[in-house]
XYZ file of C-alpha atoms in Angstrom:
254
model
C 0.000 0.000 0.000
C 2.815 2.417 0.844
C 4.439 1.679 -2.485
C 1.148 2.339 -4.273
C 0.664 5.695 -2.526
C 4.262 6.627 -3.328
C 3.629 5.802 -6.989
C 0.543 8.004 -7.128
C 2.379 10.855 -5.418
C 5.192 10.522 -7.939
C 2.733 10.774 -10.815
C 1.434 14.089 -9.498
C 4.963 15.441 -9.062
C 5.743 14.229 -12.541
C 3.043 16.476 -14.012
C 3.839 19.597 -11.982
C 5.376 22.761 -13.441
C 7.315 25.363 -11.500
C 6.789 29.133 -11.560
C 10.023 29.397 -13.554
C 8.390 27.390 -16.354
C 5.163 29.407 -16.427
C 5.785 33.091 -15.623
C 6.420 35.513 -18.495
C 9.122 38.224 -18.668
C 10.926 37.158 -15.497
C 13.872 39.505 -16.085
C 11.863 42.523 -17.228
C 12.784 44.647 -14.175
C 16.478 44.479 -15.113
C 16.100 44.853 -18.884
C 16.944 47.998 -20.863
C 14.725 48.472 -23.895
C 15.583 50.155 -27.179
C 13.341 52.792 -28.729
C 10.365 51.258 -30.519
C 11.251 53.292 -33.635
C 14.485 51.291 -34.031
C 12.600 47.998 -34.383
C 11.479 46.970 -37.865
C 7.729 47.136 -37.264
C 6.461 47.711 -40.807
C 5.927 44.607 -42.961
C 7.531 44.359 -46.382
C 5.148 43.780 -49.259
C 5.237 40.276 -50.741
C 3.938 38.606 -53.903
C 0.157 37.947 -53.726
C -0.398 40.715 -51.193
C -3.460 42.893 -51.766
C -3.132 46.648 -51.325
C -5.821 49.271 -50.855
C -4.547 52.532 -52.354
C -6.550 55.737 -52.075
C -5.554 59.069 -53.617
C -6.764 62.541 -52.729
C -6.034 66.160 -53.695
C -7.472 69.654 -53.311
C -9.049 69.218 -56.723
C -10.935 65.868 -56.509
C -11.478 65.700 -60.281
C -7.731 65.644 -60.921
C -7.509 62.362 -58.998
C -10.190 60.462 -60.925
C -7.957 59.216 -63.793
C -5.625 57.658 -61.199
C -8.306 56.029 -59.034
C -8.967 52.315 -59.192
C -11.090 51.953 -56.055
C -12.831 54.283 -53.639
C -11.876 52.641 -50.330
C -10.972 55.098 -47.609
C -7.595 53.752 -46.539
C -7.601 55.563 -43.203
C -10.990 54.270 -42.059
C -11.285 50.699 -43.308
C -13.662 48.682 -41.160
C -13.421 44.885 -40.770
C -16.664 44.312 -42.671
C -15.285 46.274 -45.641
C -12.075 44.276 -46.046
C -13.554 41.455 -48.152
C -15.166 43.940 -50.533
C -11.979 45.973 -50.846
C -10.014 42.836 -51.714
C -12.108 42.515 -54.849
C -11.054 45.994 -55.982
C -7.597 46.132 -54.422
C -4.214 46.020 -56.105
C -2.849 42.476 -56.285
C 0.946 42.192 -56.227
C 1.711 39.910 -59.183
C 4.383 37.235 -59.526
C 6.863 39.908 -60.636
C 6.291 41.916 -57.461
C 4.401 44.650 -59.314
C 1.003 46.345 -59.241
C -0.745 47.857 -62.259
C -1.592 51.430 -61.303
C -3.990 53.483 -63.464
C -2.152 55.731 -65.930
C 1.227 55.034 -64.277
C 1.378 51.409 -65.416
C 3.371 48.685 -63.673
C 5.075 49.732 -60.458
C 7.408 47.484 -58.458
C 6.345 47.273 -54.807
C 7.743 43.959 -53.547
C 10.077 44.418 -50.594
C 8.831 47.930 -49.832
C 6.805 49.068 -46.834
C 3.423 50.747 -47.262
C 5.016 54.040 -46.195
C 7.668 53.730 -48.901
C 5.002 52.966 -51.510
C 2.986 56.005 -50.417
C 5.984 58.307 -50.815
C 6.888 56.779 -54.198
C 3.349 57.175 -55.577
C 3.044 60.726 -54.288
C 6.248 61.627 -56.093
C 5.066 60.044 -59.355
C 1.600 61.589 -59.129
C 2.927 65.060 -58.302
C 3.903 65.345 -61.984
C 0.184 65.305 -62.879
C -1.595 66.345 -59.655
C -0.947 69.283 -57.371
C -0.126 68.190 -53.808
C -1.480 64.615 -54.007
C -2.016 62.573 -50.870
C -1.737 58.786 -51.078
C -2.712 56.231 -48.466
C -1.624 52.599 -48.822
C -2.935 49.787 -46.664
C -2.217 46.058 -46.633
C -5.522 44.158 -46.729
C -4.482 40.527 -46.290
C -2.275 40.548 -43.190
C -2.650 37.063 -41.748
C -0.696 34.790 -39.423
C -1.092 31.258 -38.070
C -0.777 29.962 -34.493
C -0.481 26.232 -33.812
C 0.210 23.937 -30.879
C -0.564 24.498 -27.207
C -2.674 27.632 -27.650
C -6.299 27.992 -26.548
C -7.620 28.990 -29.980
C -5.244 27.761 -32.715
C -5.900 28.844 -36.273
C -5.142 31.410 -38.958
C -5.984 35.000 -38.049
C -6.531 37.884 -40.455
C -6.200 41.429 -39.167
C -6.504 44.945 -40.578
C -3.788 46.435 -38.346
C -0.363 46.803 -39.903
C 1.516 46.473 -36.613
C 0.863 43.686 -34.133
C 3.220 42.497 -31.417
C 3.828 38.861 -30.528
C 2.071 39.221 -27.125
C -0.946 40.755 -28.887
C -1.061 37.851 -31.362
C -0.909 35.306 -28.542
C -3.601 37.206 -26.664
C -5.824 37.227 -29.757
C -5.581 33.419 -29.782
C -6.486 33.146 -26.098
C -2.915 32.788 -24.759
C -0.926 29.601 -24.203
C -2.447 26.661 -22.381
C -0.805 25.580 -19.140
C 0.818 22.778 -21.158
C 2.590 25.118 -23.585
C 6.325 25.749 -23.356
C 6.948 29.417 -22.634
C 10.692 29.146 -23.220
C 10.715 27.823 -26.792
C 8.142 29.585 -28.998
C 8.956 28.920 -32.660
C 8.314 31.608 -35.277
C 8.597 30.608 -38.939
C 9.010 33.623 -41.230
C 9.448 34.180 -44.965
C 11.725 37.119 -45.826
C 11.929 37.403 -49.598
C 13.512 34.161 -50.813
C 14.808 33.315 -47.354
C 13.045 31.192 -44.752
C 13.862 31.943 -41.130
C 13.086 30.112 -37.901
C 13.440 31.973 -34.608
C 12.906 30.557 -31.135
C 11.582 32.952 -28.496
C 11.836 32.535 -24.718
C 8.787 34.263 -23.256
C 10.099 33.803 -19.718
C 12.765 36.386 -20.664
C 12.405 39.764 -22.373
C 15.512 40.170 -24.561
C 13.500 39.333 -27.715
C 11.505 42.548 -27.214
C 14.499 44.419 -28.642
C 14.509 42.317 -31.829
C 12.561 42.303 -35.106
C 10.473 39.465 -33.670
C 8.721 41.768 -31.207
C 6.348 42.523 -34.099
C 4.885 39.678 -36.117
C 4.912 39.855 -39.913
C 2.383 38.717 -42.551
C 2.297 34.933 -43.038
C 4.240 34.239 -39.830
C 3.643 30.778 -38.359
C 3.832 30.648 -34.566
C 4.156 27.209 -32.987
C 3.788 26.495 -29.271
C 5.532 23.285 -28.209
C 3.976 21.089 -25.510
C 5.944 20.938 -22.259
C 7.557 17.758 -20.909
C 4.666 16.710 -18.620
C 2.275 17.009 -21.589
C 4.545 14.979 -23.878
C 5.234 12.274 -21.299
C 1.568 11.944 -20.381
C 0.472 11.509 -24.004
C -1.020 8.076 -24.472
C -1.284 7.486 -20.737
C -3.912 9.884 -19.436
C -5.441 12.829 -21.175
C -6.189 15.088 -18.236
C -6.356 15.362 -14.448
C -9.952 14.103 -14.336
C -8.995 10.931 -16.177
C -5.994 10.459 -13.887
C -8.142 10.771 -10.779
C -10.630 8.273 -12.183
C -7.878 5.765 -12.909
C -6.352 6.291 -9.448
C -9.759 5.851 -7.793
C -10.423 2.563 -9.610
C -6.961 1.184 -8.813
C -7.197 2.304 -5.179
C -10.611 0.636 -4.776
C -9.298 -2.554 -6.286
C -6.313 -2.581 -3.934
C -8.547 -2.024 -0.888
C -10.841 -4.886 -1.907
C -7.921 -7.251 -2.499
C -6.329 -6.302 0.839
C -9.386 -7.392 2.823
């Protein structure tokens, strides 16, 4: 009986996690942070991206020949995104968009701010003091693994931090590893994999503080979760199994 109780106690210890494994940003009080402006927060445009481009000027009629859609880039609402995609500018396989009157313009690898400035310069030849607003319409990312609501998320914001993305998906489950978050990212022709330790805060000074379009975020299961796979699925099941075994032992000991 003593050996049986010791076994059960060991099983519970086996599945326990310490505060060191669970708490986020444990060194944040001693960390010096760089200015947010120094971090690359603006995504670079990729092939198959869809852009909403709106143009304005003091004389509205002067803009009409250069207008492809009428979406207000500064006030796009979530319910409007799907409609705007139908009239947006698709970045083709050559990394270009076909802009009215100006023809093909290369945008791959540029930020939306850089595209705005480039278009304003080109349009200023034909329009007095043009204002251009460029917005990325298909910013999406995927979260997999030990997260409460895994899936692919599509947002209309251009800047989203990693903690915000995790919060949008309901945060990690108690079985998720905080110290080894994998981020898979496509940068041009290069594929990158970065591992983030959420129990520390040094990554907040890196380019991975902000997520980028098409990022894949994977949350690994922790050791107790891996080792318990195939044995018991949760605490309720474990207690049921323990109760049955304990009852059987008591009956046999009589």
